Every structure is written in structure tokens, then in C-alpha cells.
Amino acid sequence: MDDARREPAAPTGGPALAPGRRPEQTRVRRVARALAVLALVAVSIPVLARLTGVEAGPLAILVALMPWVVLACLIPLALALAARAWAVAGAAAAVLALCVAWQAPLFSAGAGATAEDAALTVASVSATFGRVDADAVVALVREGEVDLLAVQELTPDAADALVAAGLEDALPHSVLLPEEGFTGTGLWSALPLGDSGEVEGMTSRAPWAVAELDGRAVTVLAPHPAAPGPTDHARWAADLELLRDAVAGMDDAVLVVGDLNATRDHRAFRAIESLGCVDAADGAGAGFLPTFPEGRGLFPVAAIDHVLECGTGLGAVGVETASIEGADHRALVVRYGAA
């Protein structure tokens, strides 16, 4: 065969490169694709836990951080786009879309009441082993015109300090179950309280009382379920199941106020919502308002303090958090109007 008609041989030492692509570009894209796959696998772990309700071991902690997972989903998507790995980019975009859909209700206010209609203000405060500044709590109540207050981790000394600071001048009615440590709980109200009691069997005391609101009986429940452990969630799961059963078994409309040690992404929390309960942050379209931990880092990362209304006819019109001296949670303050 004539040499002039021979096809040129491919370069030796590796596959041929696309025209105009330098070897270092190919290596960078391969690395970016590998990193994109690894990042996608990492973010998929909490997403699958949220999707399936499997919350064993550290998964319960990861599910509590789902709003941050939305941001983390941008990492594999950006890497995949940089690598021109279109299949990986598509998978990352699908995971991101699912996470956004889960969080979207936080930013979309329900129809009904407006801020001008606010008629009831409810607050939750952690006394943090009784170390909370009593004067700061009373100031929050007075300045925020709070009508109902739930206090977790209420010790006998903390209860006495709150009374001495003037809390009962603003909220004269109460059901108090203080204990040493973290298991005591108190409920104060500006509204007269009728029947009262507590949910039996929970790790912390969970008082409830019936208040009359615009001629309608509303049961106010102040629970404090146990927190999930790093691996053992037995008490956490049992407490949240007891809480759901308690809400389901109450004849009156219900307001649930307190540190639930669960976020709106946890399976047990969603089980409570399935009873017809609406989380105030969702109802008001207040956005992501993390409350814990306060004072232990740069900022709180998990929204575990809640107010839920269950058949009350109220609509949340405003939700905010506030730092309280001595508390490791931000206080949660919710304003309601007639829906």
C-alpha cells in the first residue's frame, strides 16, 4: 500500500483526546465527576432517611438537619455540571428538587388570618436545668404580650425565681410540675384554666390544662419528649408516640407548646401533624427558624421547639425566636389570629 494513503496511527500511551481538550482538563473533569458522585451519595443518606422514615442510629440527628441538606445538595450539582457529567447532574437536581419541596411549606403562608387579627400569643422557653434568667423570661412575656407560656426543664428554684420576678402578675393562672434536673415543666396562662392534668409515662412532666378562648374550650399541652441519643432512640420514640396518642385522645381542640426534640422532617412529628395539627412556622410561612443549640456555637441549627394547633380555628400570623440569658434554646413566640 502506498505510504501516502495510510491512515495516521493513533498516539500511543492512552486514549485519543477530543480535539482542543488538554490532558489536564480531562483529569480535572474526572476528579470533579468522582467528587460529585461522592457528594451525591453523602447527601442521599439523610434524604433517604427522610423519605422512608428510617431514623436508626445517627440518622435521627441527620434528619433534624434537612434544611441544611438543601444547601448541601448544591455541591454535587455544581460539581457534576463542572464535570459535564449530565447523568449525575440530573440525579443531583432531582434530589435537590425533592428537598426543596419538603421545605417549601415553611415559606408559604396559609390563607386566613393576618397580623392585624392577632388575638393570642403563645411562647415556649427552656429553663435549661433551671439556669434561665427569670427577669429575661418575664421581660419576654411582658414585652411580647404573651398569653400562654410553656417552660421546660423547670426546677423548683427556677419556678420560685420566675414567680419572684413577677411572672404571675402577667400570667396569674398556672399548672406547675417542677423537678430537679431537666424533667420539670410549667404552664402559665393569662386565661383562666379549668380542668388540668398531665400525660402519664413521658420522660419529662407534660402538663395540660383547658382554657376558654372566645367561648371555645382549648386544651393547652406542654410536653417535653426525650431527645434522641446518638444510637439509642427508645425513650425518644416512646415519648413521641405517647404525645401523638394524647393529642388524638383529647376531645377539645388542642395547642401543643414546647420543646418537642423533633423537627417537622421526623416521622413521629409528621404523625402528629397527620391528626390535623399545623405547625406555626408552616402556618405563618415564617421560614426556617432554628432554636437549638443556642450559645454553644455560631448559631442554632435545628428547629425543635414548636407550637402546633389542632382544630382550634386559629391561624398563625407571626413566628419569631428570641435569645434568653441562661437558656440553651431560643425562645419561640407565636401570634395567632382567627383563621
XYZ file of C-alpha atoms in Angstrom:
339
model
C 0.000 0.000 0.000
C 1.201 3.445 -0.801
C 2.542 5.238 2.337
C 0.780 8.435 1.343
C -2.611 6.637 1.636
C -2.051 5.144 5.068
C -4.302 6.337 7.921
C -2.314 8.126 10.623
C -1.738 5.940 13.683
C -3.369 6.922 17.000
C -0.953 8.277 19.553
C 0.355 5.645 21.913
C 0.147 5.775 25.708
C -3.632 6.291 26.207
C -6.922 7.054 24.501
C -7.180 9.817 21.993
C -8.271 13.180 23.361
C -11.084 15.190 21.877
C -9.816 17.998 19.673
C -8.886 21.038 21.723
C -9.034 19.251 25.099
C -5.836 19.271 27.096
C -4.924 16.288 29.297
C -5.193 18.375 32.460
C -8.783 19.358 31.556
C -9.740 15.723 31.283
C -8.167 14.915 34.641
C -9.943 17.844 36.345
C -13.292 16.727 34.978
C -12.726 13.150 36.081
C -11.891 14.319 39.589
C -14.915 16.631 39.634
C -17.166 13.786 38.499
C -15.825 11.470 41.194
C -16.321 14.140 43.841
C -19.836 14.809 42.551
C -20.752 11.146 42.915
C -19.324 11.002 46.441
C -21.160 14.188 47.452
C -24.406 12.882 45.964
C -24.106 9.665 47.930
C -23.455 11.651 51.121
C -26.499 13.919 50.763
C -28.659 10.982 49.704
C -28.265 9.347 53.126
C -30.388 11.861 55.097
C -32.704 12.283 52.111
C -33.464 8.554 52.019
C -33.941 8.555 55.800
C -36.470 11.392 55.464
C -38.177 9.681 52.533
C -38.500 6.257 54.159
C -38.848 7.264 57.820
C -35.883 5.065 58.765
C -34.198 7.029 61.572
C -31.981 4.465 63.286
C -28.713 5.490 64.899
C -27.323 8.844 63.772
C -29.961 9.138 61.038
C -32.342 10.775 63.522
C -29.794 13.554 64.017
C -29.195 13.932 60.276
C -32.923 14.208 59.552
C -33.088 17.107 62.020
C -30.710 18.970 59.694
C -32.758 18.617 56.496
C -32.955 22.380 55.798
C -29.168 22.403 55.644
C -29.204 19.342 53.387
C -30.974 21.509 50.801
C -27.871 23.683 50.651
C -25.598 20.634 50.667
C -27.399 19.322 47.562
C -25.943 22.213 45.605
C -22.444 20.739 45.989
C -22.898 17.564 43.889
C -24.969 19.522 41.374
C -22.254 22.161 40.904
C -19.506 19.543 40.666
C -21.458 17.469 38.169
C -22.137 20.497 35.975
C -18.468 21.449 36.098
C -17.543 17.908 35.059
C -20.234 17.844 32.354
C -21.484 14.646 33.977
C -25.064 15.109 32.879
C -26.494 11.941 34.408
C -25.029 12.772 37.808
C -26.230 16.356 37.462
C -29.736 15.130 36.706
C -29.761 12.892 39.775
C -28.445 15.710 41.962
C -31.092 18.084 40.593
C -33.829 15.542 41.367
C -32.632 15.156 44.952
C -32.432 18.930 45.334
C -35.979 19.354 43.984
C -37.304 16.799 46.480
C -35.608 18.564 49.393
C -36.921 21.947 48.259
C -40.452 20.525 48.045
C -40.198 19.293 51.642
C -39.112 22.703 52.929
C -41.327 24.873 50.717
C -44.327 24.981 53.138
C -42.151 26.879 55.603
C -42.056 29.804 53.199
C -45.662 29.784 52.015
C -48.164 31.285 54.454
C -51.588 29.716 54.669
C -54.647 31.747 53.794
C -56.781 33.185 56.551
C -55.711 35.322 59.474
C -53.477 38.359 59.099
C -51.122 40.065 61.525
C -53.810 42.634 62.335
C -56.039 39.810 63.603
C -53.573 38.601 66.261
C -55.565 37.687 69.349
C -53.466 35.092 71.184
C -49.714 34.945 71.778
C -48.052 31.696 72.815
C -44.423 31.204 73.873
C -42.093 28.359 74.761
C -38.929 28.783 76.858
C -36.316 26.300 78.030
C -35.216 26.934 81.602
C -32.104 24.792 80.863
C -31.733 22.901 84.155
C -33.217 25.939 85.919
C -30.405 28.289 84.848
C -32.518 30.645 82.726
C -32.590 34.317 83.734
C -36.022 34.783 85.320
C -36.099 38.537 84.692
C -35.412 37.953 80.998
C -38.309 35.496 80.768
C -40.690 37.935 82.448
C -39.495 40.726 80.135
C -40.210 38.498 77.117
C -43.722 37.819 78.423
C -44.499 41.459 79.115
C -42.965 42.973 76.008
C -44.433 40.272 73.778
C -47.825 40.383 75.490
C -47.680 36.605 75.875
C -50.937 34.896 76.901
C -49.682 31.307 77.279
C -46.184 30.244 78.322
C -44.674 26.758 78.488
C -41.374 26.337 80.339
C -39.303 23.163 80.032
C -36.563 21.975 82.412
C -38.291 23.843 85.216
C -36.669 23.247 88.606
C -38.273 24.260 91.935
C -35.744 27.091 92.318
C -36.431 28.326 88.781
C -40.173 28.291 89.422
C -39.674 30.336 92.581
C -37.414 32.781 90.728
C -39.967 33.288 87.960
C -42.692 33.991 90.492
C -40.407 36.376 92.389
C -39.610 38.185 89.117
C -43.311 38.894 88.633
C -44.381 36.256 86.113
C -47.663 35.620 87.919
C -48.558 39.300 87.676
C -48.746 38.871 83.895
C -49.842 35.226 83.813
C -51.771 34.519 87.024
C -53.009 31.005 86.192
C -50.671 28.031 86.111
C -50.081 24.285 86.241
C -46.578 23.699 87.605
C -44.735 20.394 87.765
C -41.171 21.405 88.684
C -38.462 18.822 89.312
C -34.709 18.857 89.773
C -32.734 18.254 86.616
C -34.409 18.529 83.226
C -37.766 16.760 83.697
C -39.847 19.561 85.245
C -42.335 21.576 83.180
C -44.573 24.566 83.842
C -47.543 26.122 82.096
C -48.586 29.740 82.813
C -51.635 31.471 81.373
C -53.353 34.837 81.272
C -56.568 32.929 80.506
C -58.413 31.167 83.336
C -57.673 27.438 83.350
C -60.222 24.736 84.028
C -59.535 21.007 84.140
C -55.870 20.096 84.203
C -53.601 17.067 84.423
C -50.569 15.541 82.753
C -49.722 12.952 80.136
C -48.532 9.941 82.093
C -45.447 7.932 81.205
C -43.338 10.558 79.447
C -39.729 11.133 80.427
C -40.425 14.746 81.414
C -43.598 16.043 83.005
C -46.200 17.023 80.424
C -48.934 19.198 81.969
C -52.136 20.113 80.208
C -54.995 22.435 81.076
C -58.241 23.545 79.473
C -58.571 27.237 78.634
C -61.567 29.036 77.188
C -60.814 31.006 74.059
C -63.611 33.035 72.520
C -66.173 30.741 74.081
C -64.440 27.559 72.941
C -62.579 25.058 75.102
C -58.957 24.575 74.046
C -56.616 22.113 75.745
C -53.110 23.528 76.104
C -50.500 20.770 76.313
C -46.862 21.449 77.280
C -44.793 18.315 76.531
C -41.035 17.811 76.520
C -40.202 14.454 74.882
C -36.776 12.943 75.438
C -34.067 13.770 72.919
C -32.795 11.091 70.523
C -29.474 9.611 71.574
C -26.519 9.044 69.252
C -27.653 5.432 68.744
C -30.471 4.641 71.204
C -33.797 6.342 70.461
C -36.093 4.203 72.615
C -37.218 6.934 75.016
C -37.499 9.498 72.216
C -39.691 7.236 70.096
C -41.822 6.180 73.064
C -42.394 9.761 74.234
C -43.410 10.981 70.788
C -45.805 8.061 70.417
C -47.340 8.893 73.807
C -47.652 12.507 72.702
C -49.430 11.543 69.497
C -51.808 9.265 71.385
C -52.504 12.019 73.931
C -53.359 14.558 71.219
C -55.508 12.031 69.375
C -57.398 11.200 72.564
C -58.315 14.755 73.572
C -61.898 15.812 72.951
C -61.205 19.538 72.774
C -59.182 21.481 70.258
C -55.510 21.353 71.232
C -52.484 23.650 71.339
C -49.170 21.793 71.736
C -46.428 24.081 73.041
C -42.851 23.197 73.863
C -39.500 21.635 73.075
C -40.518 18.523 71.149
C -36.944 17.413 70.414
C -38.113 16.710 66.870
C -38.286 18.661 63.636
C -41.014 18.765 61.036
C -38.967 16.256 58.989
C -39.053 13.489 61.604
C -41.523 10.673 61.027
C -43.053 10.933 64.521
C -43.610 14.675 64.148
C -45.345 14.132 60.836
C -47.523 11.508 62.536
C -48.734 14.191 64.954
C -49.387 16.565 62.067
C -51.462 13.851 60.404
C -54.027 14.319 63.189
C -54.858 17.696 61.674
C -52.239 19.683 63.573
C -50.482 22.620 61.906
C -47.011 23.732 62.930
C -46.974 27.503 63.465
C -43.921 28.040 61.255
C -45.717 26.336 58.366
C -48.981 28.136 59.005
C -47.390 31.574 59.081
C -44.881 30.924 56.299
C -42.220 32.047 58.763
C -39.343 30.191 57.114
C -36.683 28.104 58.809
C -36.269 29.283 62.417
C -33.745 27.067 64.228
C -33.879 27.222 68.022
C -31.210 24.773 69.219
C -28.469 24.849 70.339
C -28.264 28.461 71.478
C -24.953 29.745 72.848
C -22.963 26.600 72.036
C -21.765 27.580 68.598
C -22.100 30.261 65.969
C -25.867 29.812 65.660
C -28.678 27.297 66.265
C -29.039 24.591 63.618
C -32.241 22.665 64.401
C -35.868 23.776 64.746
C -37.031 21.519 67.583
C -39.253 23.962 69.511
C -42.810 24.152 68.221
C -46.336 25.365 68.674
C -48.953 23.261 66.903
C -52.651 23.993 66.705
C -55.025 21.107 66.247
C -58.576 22.071 65.332
C -58.550 25.345 67.268
C -59.754 27.568 64.444
C -56.630 29.695 64.933
C -54.138 30.650 62.259
C -50.527 31.592 62.971
C -49.843 35.146 61.822
C -46.338 35.634 63.196
C -43.500 33.472 64.496
C -40.211 34.674 65.919
C -37.404 33.479 68.155
C -35.535 35.310 70.897
C -32.328 34.718 72.820
C -32.824 34.377 76.588
C -29.903 34.655 79.010
C -29.080 31.262 80.521
C -31.149 29.205 78.054
C -29.624 26.833 75.502
C -32.710 27.164 73.268
C -34.007 30.288 71.632
C -37.457 31.141 72.937
C -40.251 30.625 70.418
C -43.060 33.204 70.257
C -46.157 32.630 68.105
C -49.017 35.033 67.451
C -52.382 33.612 66.418
C -55.498 35.106 64.908
C -58.822 33.604 63.880
C -58.304 31.634 60.676
